[in-house]
Amino acid sequence: MLRLLLRRLRRFSAVSERSFSGLPAAQVRRTFLDFFRDRHRHLLVPSAPVRPRGDPSLLFVNAGMNQFKPIFLGTVDPRSQMASYRRVANSQRCVRAGGKHNDLDDVGRDGSHHTFFEMLGNWSFGDYFKEEACQMAWSLLTEHYGIPADRLYVSYFGGDAASGLLADQETRDIWLGLGVPPGRVLPFGLKENFWEMGDTGPCGPCTEIHYDHVGGRDAAGLVNGAGPEVVEIWNLVFIQYNREVDQSLRLLPQFSVDTGMGLERLVGVLQGKRSNYDTDLFLPLLDAIHQRSGAGPYGGRMGRADEGQVDRAYRVVADHVRTLAVCIADGIHPGMSGAELVLRRILRRAVRFCTEVLKAPPGALASLVPTVVQTLGDAYPELSREADRIVDVINENEAHFLSSLQQGSRLIQRTLSRMAVPGSPFPAAVAWSLHRHLGFPLDLVDLMLEERGVQVDRQDLDRLISENQKMLSEQQTGARPRLLLDVLSLAALQRGGVPHTDDTLKYGYRLEDGRYVFPACRATVLALYDGQALVPEVGEGQRCGVILDRTCFYSEQGGQSHDQGYLTRDGLQDVPYPVEAVIRAGGFVVHQVTVPDRLKTGDQVQLHLDQARRLSCMVKHTATHILNFALRKVLGRSVQQRGSHIADDRLRFDFSAKGSLSSSQLQQVDRCVNDVVSADLLVHSLEVPLQDARTIPGLRTVDEVYPDPVRVVSLDVPVPELLDGGTERETSVELCCGTHLLQTGTIQDLVIISEKQLVKGISRVVAVTGQDAVQARDVGQVLSQEVDSLSARLSGSAPCSLGSAHQLSKEASVLSDAVDNTPIPQWQRRELQVQLRAMLRTISTAIRKLETQQAAGSAAVLLQKNGRKELLVDSVETDSQSVLMKTVNQLSAAAPLSHVMLLAHQRDSGKIFCACQVPKDSPAFAASDWAVAVCRRLGGSAGGSALVAKGTGNSGDITEALRWAEDFAHKNMQL
C-alpha cells in the first residue's frame, strides 16, 4: 500500500514538471472529444441548438446538460435514441444572458465573462460514477493536456449539518488515491459544492478542479475566492438525490455523472493567458474589429487603466457578435419577448459600443460575422451555412434600431399631447413599452423625455422593472413552466369539462380566382392561464395563455412555425391583442398574448390571422414535401428525412446522404422540383386511420409519434386512390399535420441556396421560394456574367504590370466574396467558386513573376550604383512591399556580406515601406532591431527575425530616414 501511494505521489511530481501544451482552441476541443470517445467508449453527440428544445424554464441553453434533462427527470421517450444513452460526451454551445444565469452586464469588464461560450462535458447515465469520473478528468488534464499537477487543487462537498448531509468522504478519498496531496483536497459547503437543477428535482454533491495561474506556492486559501489567479476549470456533478417538494432528499434509483468545463477558460490555461480574450478564440475577432474601427489597437486594459472604455468596447463587441452569430444560426432572431428580446438587447448594446466608442461605421458589426465563422465554423457548421442570413439579420436590425428612434419620438409626442395634466409624470407603461418593444435603453428614454421637459413616473417604472425581473427569475427556476399548461392545469381543465380546442378551421381555406381565402373565426374564451394557474381574468399588460373553444391559428408542430396575428374583443374592436405564439398542449391550443386591456373567460373574440405569413409558411411547407420527393428521386430511395424547419422566409431540410451533393445532382433536384411546381399539381389531404396510412406505397415518415387518425398529404394523386392501391404513379406522399397549398403553382419557383454536410451522413439544404428564388437566380446570372468577363480578360493576355495584376486580383477576390456570401443557386455557386479559385491561382502566379522581374531590375540598378559594400542603404520606387522585400533578398544574395536596407514611398497612402537583411554568418546587429528603430522614427512599426525584417512608417522625410538608418548601422557596426 505504501509503495502504491509513493508511486502515485511520484506521478503527481513528474506530471507537475511537464510543460504546457499550447494547443490551439480547435485542437483542445478535438482532444477532449477524442479522449472520451476513443479511450473511454463515450458516444459523441452533437451540440444542441442554443434555443432550448421543449424547455420553457430556459431562455437559452446555458449548460451542456440541458439537452439531457429528460433523462435526469425520467421523462425521456423510451422509443428515442436518447433512452439508450449510457456514456456520452460533447461540446455544447451555451448562452448566459437574461434570467438566472446572466453574464451580460459583466461582459467586457474583465477577461473571463462571456454571453456565449462552449461547454465541454461528459456524462454517465447509470454507468460509471465518482471514481471513474475523477480518474478520467485527472488523466485528461495532466497527461493529455500536460497541465502541471502542482498547479491544480480540487474541492469536494464538506457536508451541511442544517440539511443533514454528511461530507462526501468518498470523493475526497478518490482524489487522495489519485495522488493529490491532502492540502490540495479542500471541503466546501452547499453553495460551492452541491448542485441542484431547481427547487425540486435531481441534485447531488459536486467536485471541482481549480487551476493556479501563478504556481510555485500554496494557493489553497485562494480556491473559490474572488481573485482571477486561481480559477475553477472543471465541475464534476454526482447526481444521486432527488429534492422533494418538502425539501427532503431521496436517493435516486439510478446515479448519474454530469461534468462541465468551459472551453474558453481551458484554452486560456493551456495557452498561458489569464484573459480569455488573449487566446486564439478571440484575437482574430479583435484584429478584425480594429480594422473596421476608428480606435487604436486592442491593448487588453481593464478598469481605470482603460481610458475611454475602448478595450472594454473591443471585448463587448467580440463577445456579442459571437453570441449573435450562434443564436441567429440556431433560429433565434432579435425580437419582442423571451430569448429574442434578450438577443435584441445584445445586438443594440453591441451597436452602441461599436458606433459610439469604437467609432465604427454602420454595418461594421455584421462584417465581423465571417471572422466568427472562421473561428467557430468547423465545430459548428450551422454558422457557415447561415452566415449570409446572420449578416442580413444583424444589418436589418441595426437599421431598424436607427429607424425606431424616430418611431419612439413620435410615440412620446403623441402621449404627451394626450396627457390630461401638462407637466405630470410620463406614463411608465409607455416608457417600458419603448424599452421592451422598441428596444430603447432606459437611459435613452430618460434623455428623450428630458429634452421635452418631463420625467417618467419613476416609482411605477421601477415596479414594472421589478415585475419583469421577477417573471424572468421565476421562468428560470424551472419550478413551473410559463405559459405551457402544466399537469395540474390540464387536470383542472379536464375536471371542469372544458372541451379540447377545435382547430379544424386552420385547414378551412380555399382558392377563389387564384387567391387564397381564409375563414373568419369567432370564438369564446374558455380559460386563461397566467403561467402558473388558470385564472378567470387578466389585466392590462399581463402576458397569458388564452384557450378558446375554436381557432383558425396553426400551433407550432411538424417543423412548421406557428401562426401570428391578433384577437379583438367584442366591445373593444379597435384594440388588438397580439398573438405572439400558438402552442398545443394536451389537446388544447394555447394562444400566447400580452393583453393591452382586460380579458376574462366568457369573452367573445374575433381572430385575425396574419394571412401573408400563413401563406408564406404554406408555400414553404408544400415546397419542402416536393424537395423531399425530388431528393429521393435523384439520390435514391435510401434518402431519409432527418429534420426540417419551415418559416415564412425560407425552408431548411436535413436528410441522410453519403456525401455532399454534386453540382449536377443539385441541378437535377432543381429541375425536378420546378417541374412539379410548373405543372400546378393539386395537393390532396385527408385524415385516415394510422394503420391504413402505413400501407400506402412510397409513404414518407419521420421518427416521431403520430396521432391516430393521421393526416395524409399527397401531390396529384387523391388519398383514397393511394389507399386502394389503384395507381402506380410516383408521387410525394407524407404523414403531415401542417398547412399546405391547394395547388403547387403558387410556389412559383424554388432555389436551393445552400447545401452542406452537417455531420458525416447528414446533409442540410436551405431553399427560398417565390420572388426570393427569382432574385437568387437573377443575382446568380449577374455574378456568372461578371466571372465570365473576368475570365475572358485573363485568357486574352497575361497582365503586363503589377498594377494591372493587383487590380485583377482585387476584382477576383471581390467576386469570390460575393459568390460565397450572396444567396444564389448552390450548384451555380460551386461552379463559380471553381472558376474563381483557378483565376486567383493564375493571377497569383503572374504577380509573383512580375514582382521577381521588377525586383531583379531594381537590384541590378542599386548594385551598379552602390557596388557590393558592407552597408547599403537606399530607396527604390515601388508601391509594393513584396517587391521591396524581394529586392532586398536579391541584393543580399549578390552581396552576402552586406547589411542592406531599402525604403520606398507608397504614393497612395503616403506611408513608407521598409525592408532589410543582414549577413547570415555574423551579423553585427539584428535586422528586426534595425527595422523597428527606423520605423518607429517614422511613426510606424516593424517586425521580423534577426536576419530579415520589414515594417511601415506612417509618414516622414525619406531622405532624413535614410541618413538615420545609416547612422544607426554605423554605430552598431562600430565602423
PDB file of C-alpha atoms in Angstrom, residues 869-871 892 895-899 919 921:
ATOM      1  CA  LYS A 869      29.832  47.481 -49.972  1.00  0.00           C
ATOM      2  CA  GLU A 870      29.314  46.380 -46.378  1.00  0.00           C
ATOM      3  CA  LEU A 871      26.465  48.825 -45.774  1.00  0.00           C
ATOM      4  CA  SER A 892      21.777  40.158 -50.161  1.00  0.00           C
ATOM      5  CA  ALA A 895      26.373  40.718 -51.775  1.00  0.00           C
ATOM      6  CA  PRO A 896      26.104  38.248 -48.865  1.00  0.00           C
ATOM      7  CA  LEU A 897      28.372  40.328 -46.583  1.00  0.00           C
ATOM      8  CA  SER A 898      26.309  43.500 -46.957  1.00  0.00           C
ATOM      9  CA  HIS A 899      23.897  44.994 -44.460  1.00  0.00           C
ATOM     10  CA  PRO A 919      24.626  38.880 -43.202  1.00  0.00           C
ATOM     11  CA  ASP A 921      27.138  34.350 -40.652  1.00  0.00           C
TER      12      ASP A 921
END
